[in-house]
CSV table of C-alpha atoms and ligand atoms in Angstrom, one decimal:
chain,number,residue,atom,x,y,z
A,1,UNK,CA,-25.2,78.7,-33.5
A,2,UNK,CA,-24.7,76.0,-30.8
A,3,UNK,CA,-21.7,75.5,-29.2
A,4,UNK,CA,-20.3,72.9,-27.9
A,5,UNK,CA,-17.2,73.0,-26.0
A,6,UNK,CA,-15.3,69.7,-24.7
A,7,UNK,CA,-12.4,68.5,-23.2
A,8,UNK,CA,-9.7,68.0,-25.9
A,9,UNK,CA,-9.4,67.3,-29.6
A,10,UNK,CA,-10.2,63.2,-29.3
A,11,UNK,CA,-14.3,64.5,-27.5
A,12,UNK,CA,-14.3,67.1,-31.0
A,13,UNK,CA,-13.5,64.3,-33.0
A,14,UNK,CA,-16.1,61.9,-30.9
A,15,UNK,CA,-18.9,64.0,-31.1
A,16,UNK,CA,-18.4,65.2,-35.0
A,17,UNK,CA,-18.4,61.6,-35.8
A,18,UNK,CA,-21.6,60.8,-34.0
A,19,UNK,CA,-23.3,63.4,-36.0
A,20,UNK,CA,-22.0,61.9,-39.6
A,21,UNK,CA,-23.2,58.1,-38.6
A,22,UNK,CA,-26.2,59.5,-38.0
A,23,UNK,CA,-26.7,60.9,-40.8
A,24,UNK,CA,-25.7,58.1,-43.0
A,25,UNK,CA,-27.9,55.7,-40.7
A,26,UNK,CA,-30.7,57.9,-40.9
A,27,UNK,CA,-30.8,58.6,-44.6
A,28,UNK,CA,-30.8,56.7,-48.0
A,29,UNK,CA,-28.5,59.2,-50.1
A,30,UNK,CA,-26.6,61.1,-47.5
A,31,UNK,CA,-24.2,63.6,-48.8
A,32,UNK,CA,-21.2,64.8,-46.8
A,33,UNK,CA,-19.6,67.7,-47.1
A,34,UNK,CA,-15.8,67.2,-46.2
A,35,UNK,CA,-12.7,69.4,-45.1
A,36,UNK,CA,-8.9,68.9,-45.3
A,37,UNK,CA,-6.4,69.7,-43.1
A,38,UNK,CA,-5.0,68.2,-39.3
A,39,UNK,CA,-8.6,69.3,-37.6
A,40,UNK,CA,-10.4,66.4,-39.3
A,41,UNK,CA,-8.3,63.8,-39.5
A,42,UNK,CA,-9.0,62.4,-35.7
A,43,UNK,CA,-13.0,62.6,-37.5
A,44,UNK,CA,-11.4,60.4,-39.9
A,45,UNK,CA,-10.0,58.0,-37.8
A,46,UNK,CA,-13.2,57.5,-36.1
A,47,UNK,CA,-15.1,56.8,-39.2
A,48,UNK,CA,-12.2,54.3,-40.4
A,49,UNK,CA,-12.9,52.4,-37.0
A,50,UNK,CA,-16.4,52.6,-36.9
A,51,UNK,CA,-15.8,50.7,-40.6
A,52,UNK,CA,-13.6,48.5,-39.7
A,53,UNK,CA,-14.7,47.3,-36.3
A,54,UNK,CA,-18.5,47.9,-36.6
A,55,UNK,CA,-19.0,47.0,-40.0
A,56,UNK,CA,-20.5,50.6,-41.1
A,57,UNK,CA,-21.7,50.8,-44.4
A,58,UNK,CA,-20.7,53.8,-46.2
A,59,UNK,CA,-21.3,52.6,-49.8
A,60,UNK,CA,-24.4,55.0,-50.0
A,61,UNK,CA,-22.7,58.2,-49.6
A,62,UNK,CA,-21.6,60.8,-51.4
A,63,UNK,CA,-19.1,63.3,-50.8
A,64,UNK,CA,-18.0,66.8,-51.7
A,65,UNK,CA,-15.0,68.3,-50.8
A,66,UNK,CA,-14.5,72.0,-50.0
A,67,UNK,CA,-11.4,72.6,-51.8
A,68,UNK,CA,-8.6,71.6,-53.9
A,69,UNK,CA,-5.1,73.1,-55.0
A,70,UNK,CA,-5.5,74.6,-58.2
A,71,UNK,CA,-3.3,72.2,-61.2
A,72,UNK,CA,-2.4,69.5,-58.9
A,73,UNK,CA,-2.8,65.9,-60.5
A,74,UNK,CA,-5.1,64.0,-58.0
A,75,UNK,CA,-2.3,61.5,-57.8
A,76,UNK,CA,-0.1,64.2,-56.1
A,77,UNK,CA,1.1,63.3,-52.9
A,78,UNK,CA,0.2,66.5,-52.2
A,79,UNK,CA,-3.2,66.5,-53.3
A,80,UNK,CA,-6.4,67.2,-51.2
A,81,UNK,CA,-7.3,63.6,-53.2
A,82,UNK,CA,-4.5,62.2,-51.9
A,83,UNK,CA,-4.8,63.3,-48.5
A,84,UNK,CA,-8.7,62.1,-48.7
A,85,UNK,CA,-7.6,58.9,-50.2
A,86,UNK,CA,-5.4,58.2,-47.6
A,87,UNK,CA,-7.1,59.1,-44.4
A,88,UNK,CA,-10.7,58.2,-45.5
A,89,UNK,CA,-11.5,56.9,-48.6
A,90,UNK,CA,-9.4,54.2,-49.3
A,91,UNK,CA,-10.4,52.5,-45.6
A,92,UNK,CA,-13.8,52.7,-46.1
A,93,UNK,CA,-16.4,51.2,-48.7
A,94,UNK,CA,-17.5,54.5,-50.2
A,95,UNK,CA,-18.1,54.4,-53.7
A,96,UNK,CA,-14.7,56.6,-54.9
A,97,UNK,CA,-17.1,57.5,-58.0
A,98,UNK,CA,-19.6,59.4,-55.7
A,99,UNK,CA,-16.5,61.3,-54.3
A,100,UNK,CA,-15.5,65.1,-56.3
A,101,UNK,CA,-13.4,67.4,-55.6
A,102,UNK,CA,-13.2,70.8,-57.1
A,103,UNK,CA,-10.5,70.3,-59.5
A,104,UNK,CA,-9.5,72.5,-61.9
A,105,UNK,CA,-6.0,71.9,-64.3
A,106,UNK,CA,-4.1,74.5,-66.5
A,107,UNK,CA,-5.8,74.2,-69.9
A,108,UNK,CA,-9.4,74.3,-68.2
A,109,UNK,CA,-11.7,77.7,-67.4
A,110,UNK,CA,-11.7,77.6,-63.1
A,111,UNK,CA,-15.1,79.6,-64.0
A,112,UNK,CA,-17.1,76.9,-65.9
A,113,UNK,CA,-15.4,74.4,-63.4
A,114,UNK,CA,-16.8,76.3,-60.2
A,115,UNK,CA,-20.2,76.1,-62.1
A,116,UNK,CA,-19.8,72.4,-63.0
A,117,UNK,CA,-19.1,71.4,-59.3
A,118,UNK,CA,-22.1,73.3,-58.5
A,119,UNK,CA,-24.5,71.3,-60.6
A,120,UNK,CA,-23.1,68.5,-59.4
A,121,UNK,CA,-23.8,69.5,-55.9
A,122,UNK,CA,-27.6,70.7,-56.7
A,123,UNK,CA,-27.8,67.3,-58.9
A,124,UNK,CA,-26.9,65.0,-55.9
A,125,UNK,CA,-29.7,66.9,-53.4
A,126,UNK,CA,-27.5,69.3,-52.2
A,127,UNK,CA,-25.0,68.8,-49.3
A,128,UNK,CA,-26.8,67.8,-45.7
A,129,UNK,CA,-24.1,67.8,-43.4
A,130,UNK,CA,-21.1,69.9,-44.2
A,131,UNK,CA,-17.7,69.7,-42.3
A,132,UNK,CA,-15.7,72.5,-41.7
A,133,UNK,CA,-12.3,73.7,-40.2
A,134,UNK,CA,-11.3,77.4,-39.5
A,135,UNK,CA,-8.2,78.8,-40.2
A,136,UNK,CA,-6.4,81.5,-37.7
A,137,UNK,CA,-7.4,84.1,-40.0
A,138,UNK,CA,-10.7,83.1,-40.1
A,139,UNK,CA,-11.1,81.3,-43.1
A,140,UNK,CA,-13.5,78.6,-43.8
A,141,UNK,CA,-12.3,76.5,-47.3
A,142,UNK,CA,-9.8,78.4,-49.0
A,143,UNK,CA,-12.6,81.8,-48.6
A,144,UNK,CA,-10.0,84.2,-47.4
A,145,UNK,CA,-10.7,87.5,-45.6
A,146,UNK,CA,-12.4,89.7,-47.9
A,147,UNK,CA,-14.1,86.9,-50.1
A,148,UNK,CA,-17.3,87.3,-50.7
A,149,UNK,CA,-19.8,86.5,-48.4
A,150,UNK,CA,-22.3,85.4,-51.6
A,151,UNK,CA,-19.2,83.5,-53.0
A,152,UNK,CA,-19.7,80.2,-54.9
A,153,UNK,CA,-17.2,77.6,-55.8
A,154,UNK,CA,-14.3,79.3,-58.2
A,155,UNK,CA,-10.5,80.1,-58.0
A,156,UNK,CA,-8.8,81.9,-55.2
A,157,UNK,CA,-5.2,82.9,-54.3
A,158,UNK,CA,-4.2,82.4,-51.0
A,159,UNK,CA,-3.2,84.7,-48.8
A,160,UNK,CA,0.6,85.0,-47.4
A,161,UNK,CA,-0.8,84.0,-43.9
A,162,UNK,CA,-2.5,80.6,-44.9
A,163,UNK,CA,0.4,79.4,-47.3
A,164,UNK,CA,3.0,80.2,-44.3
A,165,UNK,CA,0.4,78.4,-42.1
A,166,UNK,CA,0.2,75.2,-44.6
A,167,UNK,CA,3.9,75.0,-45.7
A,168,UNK,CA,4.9,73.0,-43.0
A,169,UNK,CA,3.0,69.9,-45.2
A,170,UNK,CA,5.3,70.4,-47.8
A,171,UNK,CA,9.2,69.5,-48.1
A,172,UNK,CA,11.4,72.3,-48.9
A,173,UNK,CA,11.7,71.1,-52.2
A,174,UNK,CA,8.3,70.5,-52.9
A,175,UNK,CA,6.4,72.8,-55.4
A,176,UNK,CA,3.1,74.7,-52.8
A,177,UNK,CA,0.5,76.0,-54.8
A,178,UNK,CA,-0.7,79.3,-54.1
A,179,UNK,CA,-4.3,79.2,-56.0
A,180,UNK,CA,-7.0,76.5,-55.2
A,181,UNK,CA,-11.0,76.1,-56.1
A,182,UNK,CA,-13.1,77.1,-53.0
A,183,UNK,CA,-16.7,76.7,-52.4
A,184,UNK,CA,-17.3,79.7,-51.6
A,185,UNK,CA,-19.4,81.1,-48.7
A,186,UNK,CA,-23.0,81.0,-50.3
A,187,UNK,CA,-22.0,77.4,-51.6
A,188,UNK,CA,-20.8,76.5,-47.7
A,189,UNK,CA,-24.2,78.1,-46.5
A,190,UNK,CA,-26.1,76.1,-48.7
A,191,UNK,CA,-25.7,73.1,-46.9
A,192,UNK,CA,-28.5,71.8,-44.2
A,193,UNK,CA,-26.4,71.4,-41.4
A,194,UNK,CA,-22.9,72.6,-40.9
A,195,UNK,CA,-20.5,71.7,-38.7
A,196,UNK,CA,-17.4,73.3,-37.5
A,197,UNK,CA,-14.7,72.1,-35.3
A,198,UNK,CA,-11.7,74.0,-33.9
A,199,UNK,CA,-9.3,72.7,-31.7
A,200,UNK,CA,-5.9,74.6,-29.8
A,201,UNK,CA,-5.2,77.7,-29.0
A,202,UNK,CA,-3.6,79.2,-32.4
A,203,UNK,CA,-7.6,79.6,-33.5
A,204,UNK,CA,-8.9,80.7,-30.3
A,205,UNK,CA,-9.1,84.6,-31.5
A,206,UNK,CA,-10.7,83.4,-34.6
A,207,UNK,CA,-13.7,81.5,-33.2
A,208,UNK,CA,-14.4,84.3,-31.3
A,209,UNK,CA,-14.8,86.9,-33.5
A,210,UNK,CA,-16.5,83.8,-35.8
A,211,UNK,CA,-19.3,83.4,-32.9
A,212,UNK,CA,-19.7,87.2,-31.0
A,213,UNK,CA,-18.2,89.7,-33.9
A,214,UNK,CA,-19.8,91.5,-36.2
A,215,UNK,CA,-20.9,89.1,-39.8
A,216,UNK,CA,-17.6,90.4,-41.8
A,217,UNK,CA,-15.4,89.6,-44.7
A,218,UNK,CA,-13.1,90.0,-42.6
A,219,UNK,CA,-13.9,86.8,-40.5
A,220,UNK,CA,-15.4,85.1,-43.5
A,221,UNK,CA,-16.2,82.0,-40.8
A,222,UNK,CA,-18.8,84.8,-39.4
A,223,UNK,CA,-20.9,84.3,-42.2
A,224,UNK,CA,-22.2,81.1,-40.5
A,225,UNK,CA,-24.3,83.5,-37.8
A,226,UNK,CA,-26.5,83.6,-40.9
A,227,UNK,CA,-27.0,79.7,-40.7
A,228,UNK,CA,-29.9,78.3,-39.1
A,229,UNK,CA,-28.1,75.1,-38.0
A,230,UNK,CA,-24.2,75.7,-37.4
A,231,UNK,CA,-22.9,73.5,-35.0
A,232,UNK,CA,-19.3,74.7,-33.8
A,233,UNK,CA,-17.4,71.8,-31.7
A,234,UNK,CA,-14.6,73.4,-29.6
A,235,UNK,CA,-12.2,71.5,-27.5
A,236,UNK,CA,-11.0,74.1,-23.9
A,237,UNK,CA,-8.1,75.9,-25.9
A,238,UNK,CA,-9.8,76.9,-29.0
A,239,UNK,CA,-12.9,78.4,-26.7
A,240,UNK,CA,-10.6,80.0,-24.4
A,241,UNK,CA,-11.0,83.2,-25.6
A,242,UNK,CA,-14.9,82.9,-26.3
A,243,UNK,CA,-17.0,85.4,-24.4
A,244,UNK,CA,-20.0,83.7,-22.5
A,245,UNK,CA,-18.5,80.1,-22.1
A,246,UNK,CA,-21.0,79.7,-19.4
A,247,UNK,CA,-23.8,79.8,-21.3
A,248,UNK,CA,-22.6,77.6,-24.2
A,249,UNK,CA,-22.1,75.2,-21.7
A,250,UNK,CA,-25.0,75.2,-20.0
A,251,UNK,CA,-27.3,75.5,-23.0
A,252,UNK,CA,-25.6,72.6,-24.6
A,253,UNK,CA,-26.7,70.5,-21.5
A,254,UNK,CA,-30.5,71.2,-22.3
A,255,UNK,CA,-29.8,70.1,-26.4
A,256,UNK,CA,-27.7,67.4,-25.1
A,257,UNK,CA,-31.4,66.0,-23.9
A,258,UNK,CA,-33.3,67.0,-27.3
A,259,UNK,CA,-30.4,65.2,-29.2
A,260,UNK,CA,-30.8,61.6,-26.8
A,261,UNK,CA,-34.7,62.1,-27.0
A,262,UNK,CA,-34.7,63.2,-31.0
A,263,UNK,CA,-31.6,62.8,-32.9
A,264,UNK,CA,-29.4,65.3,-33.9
A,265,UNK,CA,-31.2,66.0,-37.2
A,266,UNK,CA,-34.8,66.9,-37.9
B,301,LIG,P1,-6.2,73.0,-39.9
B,301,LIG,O1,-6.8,73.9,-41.0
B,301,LIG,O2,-7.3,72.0,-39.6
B,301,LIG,O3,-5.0,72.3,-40.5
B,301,LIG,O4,-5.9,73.8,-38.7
B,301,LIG,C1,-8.1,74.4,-40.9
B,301,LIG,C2,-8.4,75.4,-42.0
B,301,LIG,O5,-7.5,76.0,-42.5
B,301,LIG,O6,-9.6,75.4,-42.5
């Protein structure tokens, strides 16, 4: 893994977003992998600008989200969609056609839907830079402690600690889905590159056991040890509780020169 730690959240959300223009500079099909939640949204807004203020052409791309609630209509305000729609899509010139989500409504089988997403994946050329968040459990997309670690895209419920954890998006009178479509692990570890950013304290036990414990269900974000290029992007409080922050930091000095010399992809 390399691990970068910086300042605060705005350097997390600076650096991710120099490794997506890259990619879509650098290639004639990219496809993104995307992520909900408050983590990328500062990612966001640094794409929006780079848009808006330096013309960047995102018509090329195509994107695949990591999850989505289970029998929510994608006009929802609660929607992953929505929320996609709102801080990315609809301020950008991506092609909302070349944009899924794993969706899966009441009347339809979540297994032949997981497979569907799949194909669409492979059909595309598979996902070369995947953005992730981690929850304080561990989590990485809605793959809860104990999911599989050969998981692929399909239904989950959601633990107790994740919906207490996500129901401070939703108004008391608002209806919070408990199930969602996940890519699952295998699916995550699929991609080329992934990378993870963490930011605050609430997730420093998590990244720890993520980076220096044992590969384990139980930290299902462990499973990325296995990758052979995850990037984890920490600001100070999230990699406060990370053994060896000396050498993180003084390794990512020497890829800090590879990166200038040869980009951050191969
Ligand atoms: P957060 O969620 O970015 O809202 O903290 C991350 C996650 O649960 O994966």
């Amino acid at each position: 893994m390399q691990v970068i730690i910086l300042e605060d959240p705005e350097q997390v959300a600076q650096h991710a977003s120099q490794w997506v223009l890259e990619l879509i500079a650098k290639k004639a099909k990219p496809v993104l992998g995307l992520a909900t939640g408050s983590t990328p949204i500062n990612l966001y807004k640094k794409l929006v600008k780079s848009h808006q203020e330096d013309q960047i052409d995102f018509s090329h791309v195509t994107s695949f989200n990591l999850d989505e609630y289970h029998n929510i209509d994608a006009d929802n305000a609660q929607s992953y969609r929505s929320f996609m729609k709102e801080n990315l899509f609809d301020e950008i010139n991506i092609d909302q056609k070349n944009t899924y989500l794993p969706t899966c409504y009441q009347n339809e089988n979540p297994r032949r839907q997981g497979l569907a997403f799949e194909e669409k994946i492979q059909h595309a050329g598979g996902i070369d830079l995947q953005i992730l968040g981690i929850g304080a459990n561990g989590h990485i997309g809605f793959n809860e402690p104990s999911s599989s670690l050969s998981s692929r895209t399909r239904l989950k419920t959601l633990t107790q600690q994740t919906l207490k954890d996500n129901s401070r998006l939703f108004k008391a009178d608002e209806y919070q889905p408990t199930m969602a479509m996940t890519m699952g692990i295998s699916t995550i570890l699929d991609a080329r590159y992934v990378l993870l950013m963490a930011t605050g304290k609430n997730k420093a036990k998590a990244v720890n056991e993520m980076i220096t414990g044992a590969l384990s269900a139980k930290c299902p974000a462990s499973a990325l040890q296995l990758h052979e290029h995850a990037i984890v992007v920490l600001d100070k409080a999230a990699a406060s509780e990370l053994t060896h922050q000396e050498y993180y930091i003084w390794a990512d000095k020497e890829h800090q020169k590879i990166n200038q010399t040869y980009g951050f992809f191969l």
